[in-house]
Amino acid sequence: MKYIVRNLVTAAARNATPRFSQAASIGLGARMCARIIQPVGTIRTLTTTMPVRVNGSSDSDLLHTLRDEADYEAKQAAEEGEPEFIQAFMNKTGFKIKTKTGEQKVTMTKQFGSETITISFDVGEILNAENPIADFETYRENDSGDVQKEAEINADDTPEDFAIGFTATISKNSTDMLFLELESNEGEVGVNHMRFLSNKDVSDISGMNLEWVRQKAYCGPLFGQLSDDLKENIDAFLAERNIDTGLTLFMQDYIEHKEQSEYLNWLRKFKSFVEA
């Protein structure tokens, strides 16, 4: 490494005042020389202090709780593993399930001869359970100011069955699409509306556009007002395509399974948000 050495010895002797002897001047110059030797290319950088990010006073407690909750849920999920009922249902019915982490919508599709059948439902349907919270107690303050327990609901009191609103589409290449608005209740499939949507209208649309097309189409007759023979034949038509009690029970189990998975994902996202 190269060094720059300023000859302060000579400079000090030349500029020394009469109060210093030559030896003293040389000694002073040597000490100054030693102090100012610096390697070539050394640059002193100007450092600045970044502002400290201040979070809320409750953030650390919230983060600790989120970590505990996420760890517990992850451990439970690992112990339970992938439920067998999902694969068993697909093997039996031929439906293929499509969903994404972080989204509530679930779709299932299958081929039935020349027909393409699609079932769509939402994880949010679990809120239709009569008591979605398993264990809780409610208290009320009486006229004397005393707090008394008003009600207590245990997990055993929560019904396993809950209503699910879902749709089914049955399409063929050569004719209009049959669009059914259905509801499951206590294991039974109820028909709310049966519409026919033209292939031209639904070929290249989805989302809000499909909703607009659905709304403008004739909703069909009231199912309850149809003749008994027609209702029985429609029920048999749907059951042959696995739109039956087995489907409603599967949807309930799958909604509970996916809701638990989404809850763990929500905890992890919340934790990452607080940490950011």
Coordinates of C-alpha atoms in Angstrom, one line a residue:
M1 CA 0.0 0.0 0.0
K2 CA 1.3 3.4 -0.9
Y3 CA 1.6 6.1 1.7
I4 CA 1.9 9.9 1.5
V5 CA 4.4 11.2 4.0
R6 CA 4.7 14.9 4.3
N7 CA 8.2 16.1 5.2
L8 CA 7.1 18.0 8.2
V9 CA 10.6 17.7 9.7
T10 CA 12.0 20.1 7.2
A11 CA 9.0 22.3 7.3
A12 CA 9.0 22.4 11.1
A13 CA 12.8 23.3 11.2
R14 CA 12.3 26.0 8.6
N15 CA 9.4 27.7 10.3
A16 CA 10.5 27.1 13.9
T17 CA 10.5 30.0 16.3
P18 CA 13.6 30.9 18.4
R19 CA 11.8 29.4 21.5
F20 CA 12.4 25.8 20.2
S21 CA 15.7 24.2 19.6
Q22 CA 16.5 22.3 16.4
A23 CA 16.2 19.0 18.2
A24 CA 12.8 20.0 19.6
S25 CA 11.6 21.1 16.2
I26 CA 12.7 17.8 14.7
G27 CA 10.9 15.8 17.4
L28 CA 7.7 17.8 17.0
G29 CA 7.8 17.3 13.3
A30 CA 8.3 13.6 13.7
R31 CA 5.3 13.3 16.0
M32 CA 3.2 15.3 13.6
C33 CA 4.4 13.2 10.7
A34 CA 3.5 10.0 12.4
R35 CA -0.1 11.3 13.0
I36 CA -0.9 12.2 9.4
I37 CA 0.3 9.2 7.5
Q38 CA -2.8 7.9 5.7
P39 CA -3.2 5.2 3.0
V40 CA -4.0 6.5 -0.4
G41 CA -7.6 6.0 -1.3
T42 CA -9.0 6.1 2.2
I43 CA -12.2 8.2 2.3
R44 CA -13.9 9.4 5.3
T45 CA -17.6 8.8 4.9
L46 CA -20.3 10.9 6.4
T47 CA -22.7 8.7 8.4
T48 CA -26.3 9.6 9.2
T49 CA -28.6 8.1 11.7
M50 CA -31.8 6.6 10.2
P51 CA -35.0 7.6 12.0
V52 CA -36.2 4.9 14.4
R53 CA -39.6 3.4 13.5
V54 CA -41.9 3.6 16.5
N55 CA -44.7 1.0 16.6
G56 CA -47.7 1.0 18.9
S57 CA -47.3 0.1 22.5
S58 CA -49.5 -3.0 22.1
D59 CA -47.7 -4.4 19.0
S60 CA -45.3 -6.6 21.0
D61 CA -48.1 -8.2 22.9
L62 CA -50.2 -8.7 19.8
L63 CA -47.2 -10.2 18.0
H64 CA -46.6 -12.6 20.8
T65 CA -50.2 -13.8 20.8
L66 CA -50.2 -14.2 17.0
R67 CA -47.1 -16.3 17.2
D68 CA -48.5 -18.6 19.9
E69 CA -51.8 -19.0 18.0
A70 CA -50.1 -19.7 14.7
D71 CA -47.8 -22.2 16.3
Y72 CA -50.6 -24.0 18.0
E73 CA -52.8 -24.1 14.8
A74 CA -49.8 -25.3 12.7
K75 CA -49.1 -28.1 15.2
Q76 CA -52.7 -29.2 15.2
A77 CA -52.8 -29.2 11.4
A78 CA -49.6 -31.3 11.2
E79 CA -50.9 -33.8 13.7
E80 CA -54.2 -34.2 11.8
G81 CA -52.6 -34.3 8.3
E82 CA -54.5 -34.2 5.1
P83 CA -58.1 -35.5 5.6
E84 CA -58.9 -38.7 3.8
F85 CA -62.5 -37.7 3.0
I86 CA -61.4 -35.3 0.2
Q87 CA -59.7 -37.9 -1.9
A88 CA -62.4 -40.4 -1.2
F89 CA -65.1 -38.1 -2.4
M90 CA -63.2 -37.2 -5.6
N91 CA -62.6 -40.9 -6.3
K92 CA -66.2 -41.7 -5.8
T93 CA -67.8 -38.9 -7.8
G94 CA -65.1 -37.8 -10.3
F95 CA -65.2 -34.2 -9.2
K96 CA -62.0 -32.2 -9.2
I97 CA -61.6 -29.4 -6.6
K98 CA -60.1 -26.0 -7.4
T99 CA -59.5 -23.4 -4.8
K100 CA -56.7 -20.9 -3.8
T101 CA -55.2 -20.1 -0.5
G102 CA -56.5 -16.8 0.7
E103 CA -59.8 -17.1 -1.2
Q104 CA -63.2 -18.3 -0.1
K105 CA -64.6 -19.6 -3.3
V106 CA -64.4 -23.3 -4.1
T107 CA -65.3 -24.9 -7.4
M108 CA -65.6 -28.5 -8.4
T109 CA -65.9 -29.8 -11.9
K110 CA -66.5 -33.1 -13.6
Q111 CA -67.5 -34.6 -16.9
F112 CA -70.7 -36.6 -17.2
G113 CA -71.0 -37.9 -20.7
S114 CA -71.2 -34.9 -23.0
E115 CA -71.9 -32.5 -20.0
T116 CA -69.5 -30.4 -18.0
I117 CA -70.8 -30.0 -14.4
T118 CA -69.4 -27.2 -12.2
I119 CA -70.3 -26.8 -8.5
S120 CA -69.4 -23.5 -6.8
F121 CA -69.7 -22.7 -3.1
D122 CA -68.2 -20.3 -0.5
V123 CA -66.4 -21.0 2.7
G124 CA -68.3 -18.1 4.3
E125 CA -71.4 -20.3 4.3
I126 CA -70.1 -21.6 7.6
L127 CA -71.5 -18.4 9.2
N128 CA -74.9 -20.0 8.6
A129 CA -74.3 -22.3 11.5
E130 CA -76.7 -21.5 14.3
N131 CA -73.8 -21.0 16.8
P132 CA -70.6 -20.6 14.9
I133 CA -68.7 -20.0 18.1
A134 CA -68.3 -23.2 19.9
D135 CA -67.9 -22.2 23.6
F136 CA -69.0 -18.9 25.1
E137 CA -70.8 -17.5 28.1
T138 CA -72.9 -14.3 28.3
Y139 CA -73.5 -12.2 31.3
R140 CA -75.9 -9.4 32.1
E141 CA -75.9 -6.9 34.9
N142 CA -79.1 -7.0 37.0
D143 CA -81.0 -4.1 38.6
S144 CA -78.8 -4.3 41.7
G145 CA -75.6 -4.0 39.7
D146 CA -74.6 -7.6 40.1
V147 CA -73.3 -9.5 37.1
Q148 CA -75.1 -12.8 36.5
K149 CA -74.5 -15.5 33.9
E150 CA -77.3 -15.3 31.4
A151 CA -76.5 -18.2 29.0
E152 CA -73.8 -20.7 28.3
I153 CA -73.3 -22.5 25.0
N154 CA -71.0 -25.5 24.7
A155 CA -69.5 -27.1 21.6
D156 CA -71.9 -30.0 21.9
D157 CA -74.8 -27.6 21.5
T158 CA -73.6 -26.4 18.1
P159 CA -75.3 -28.3 15.3
E160 CA -72.9 -30.0 12.8
D161 CA -75.4 -29.3 10.0
F162 CA -75.7 -25.8 8.5
A163 CA -77.3 -24.5 5.4
I164 CA -75.2 -23.9 2.3
G165 CA -76.2 -21.8 -0.7
F166 CA -74.4 -23.0 -3.8
T167 CA -74.7 -23.1 -7.6
A168 CA -74.4 -25.8 -10.2
T169 CA -74.0 -25.3 -14.0
I170 CA -74.5 -28.1 -16.5
S171 CA -73.4 -27.2 -20.0
K172 CA -73.3 -28.9 -23.4
N173 CA -71.6 -27.7 -26.5
S174 CA -74.8 -27.7 -28.6
T175 CA -77.3 -26.0 -26.3
D176 CA -77.8 -23.4 -23.6
M177 CA -76.3 -23.8 -20.1
L178 CA -78.5 -24.9 -17.2
F179 CA -77.8 -22.7 -14.2
L180 CA -79.1 -23.9 -10.9
E181 CA -79.3 -21.9 -7.6
L182 CA -79.4 -24.5 -4.9
E183 CA -79.4 -24.8 -1.1
S184 CA -78.6 -27.6 1.2
N185 CA -80.4 -28.0 4.4
E186 CA -80.2 -31.0 6.8
G187 CA -78.7 -33.0 4.0
E188 CA -81.3 -32.3 1.4
V189 CA -80.8 -30.4 -1.8
G190 CA -83.4 -27.7 -2.4
V191 CA -83.8 -25.9 -5.8
N192 CA -84.3 -22.2 -5.6
H193 CA -84.1 -21.3 -9.3
M194 CA -83.3 -23.0 -12.6
R195 CA -82.3 -20.7 -15.4
F196 CA -81.0 -21.2 -19.0
L197 CA -78.2 -19.0 -20.1
S198 CA -77.3 -18.8 -23.7
N199 CA -73.9 -20.1 -24.8
K200 CA -73.3 -16.8 -26.6
D201 CA -73.7 -14.8 -23.4
V202 CA -71.6 -17.0 -21.2
S203 CA -68.8 -18.1 -23.6
D204 CA -66.4 -15.3 -22.8
I205 CA -67.6 -13.7 -19.5
S206 CA -67.2 -14.3 -15.8
G207 CA -67.6 -12.5 -12.5
M208 CA -69.8 -9.4 -12.5
N209 CA -70.7 -9.9 -16.2
L210 CA -71.9 -13.4 -15.6
E211 CA -74.0 -12.1 -12.7
W212 CA -75.6 -9.6 -15.0
V213 CA -76.4 -12.3 -17.6
R214 CA -77.8 -14.4 -14.8
Q215 CA -80.0 -11.7 -13.5
K216 CA -81.5 -10.8 -16.9
A217 CA -82.4 -14.5 -17.6
Y218 CA -85.8 -15.9 -16.7
C219 CA -85.4 -17.4 -13.2
G220 CA -87.7 -20.3 -14.0
P221 CA -90.9 -21.4 -12.2
L222 CA -91.2 -21.9 -8.4
F223 CA -89.9 -25.4 -7.8
G224 CA -92.5 -26.1 -5.1
Q225 CA -95.3 -25.4 -7.5
L226 CA -94.2 -28.0 -10.1
S227 CA -96.0 -31.3 -10.3
D228 CA -94.8 -34.0 -8.0
D229 CA -93.7 -36.2 -10.9
L230 CA -91.6 -33.3 -12.4
K231 CA -90.0 -32.6 -9.0
E232 CA -89.2 -36.2 -8.5
N233 CA -87.7 -36.5 -11.9
I234 CA -85.6 -33.4 -11.5
D235 CA -84.3 -34.7 -8.1
A236 CA -83.3 -38.0 -9.8
F237 CA -81.7 -36.0 -12.6
L238 CA -79.5 -34.1 -10.1
A239 CA -78.8 -37.1 -7.9
E240 CA -77.5 -39.1 -11.0
R241 CA -74.9 -36.3 -11.4
N242 CA -73.9 -36.5 -7.7
I243 CA -75.8 -33.4 -6.8
D244 CA -77.3 -35.0 -3.7
T245 CA -77.1 -35.6 0.0
G246 CA -73.5 -36.9 -0.3
L247 CA -72.5 -33.6 -1.9
T248 CA -74.1 -31.5 0.8
L249 CA -72.3 -33.5 3.6
F250 CA -69.0 -33.2 1.7
M251 CA -69.4 -29.4 1.3
Q252 CA -70.0 -29.0 5.1
D253 CA -66.8 -31.0 5.9
Y254 CA -64.7 -29.3 3.3
I255 CA -65.9 -25.8 4.3
E256 CA -64.8 -26.6 7.9
H257 CA -61.5 -27.9 6.8
K258 CA -60.7 -25.0 4.5
E259 CA -61.9 -22.5 7.0
Q260 CA -59.4 -23.9 9.5
S261 CA -56.6 -23.7 6.9
E262 CA -57.5 -20.2 6.0
Y263 CA -57.5 -19.2 9.7
L264 CA -53.9 -20.4 10.0
N265 CA -53.0 -18.5 6.8
W266 CA -54.7 -15.4 8.2
L267 CA -52.7 -15.6 11.5
R268 CA -49.5 -15.8 9.6
K269 CA -50.3 -12.9 7.4
F270 CA -51.4 -10.8 10.4
K271 CA -48.1 -11.7 12.1
S272 CA -46.0 -10.7 9.1
F273 CA -48.0 -7.4 8.9
V274 CA -47.2 -6.5 12.5
E275 CA -43.6 -7.5 12.0
A276 CA -43.1 -5.4 8.9

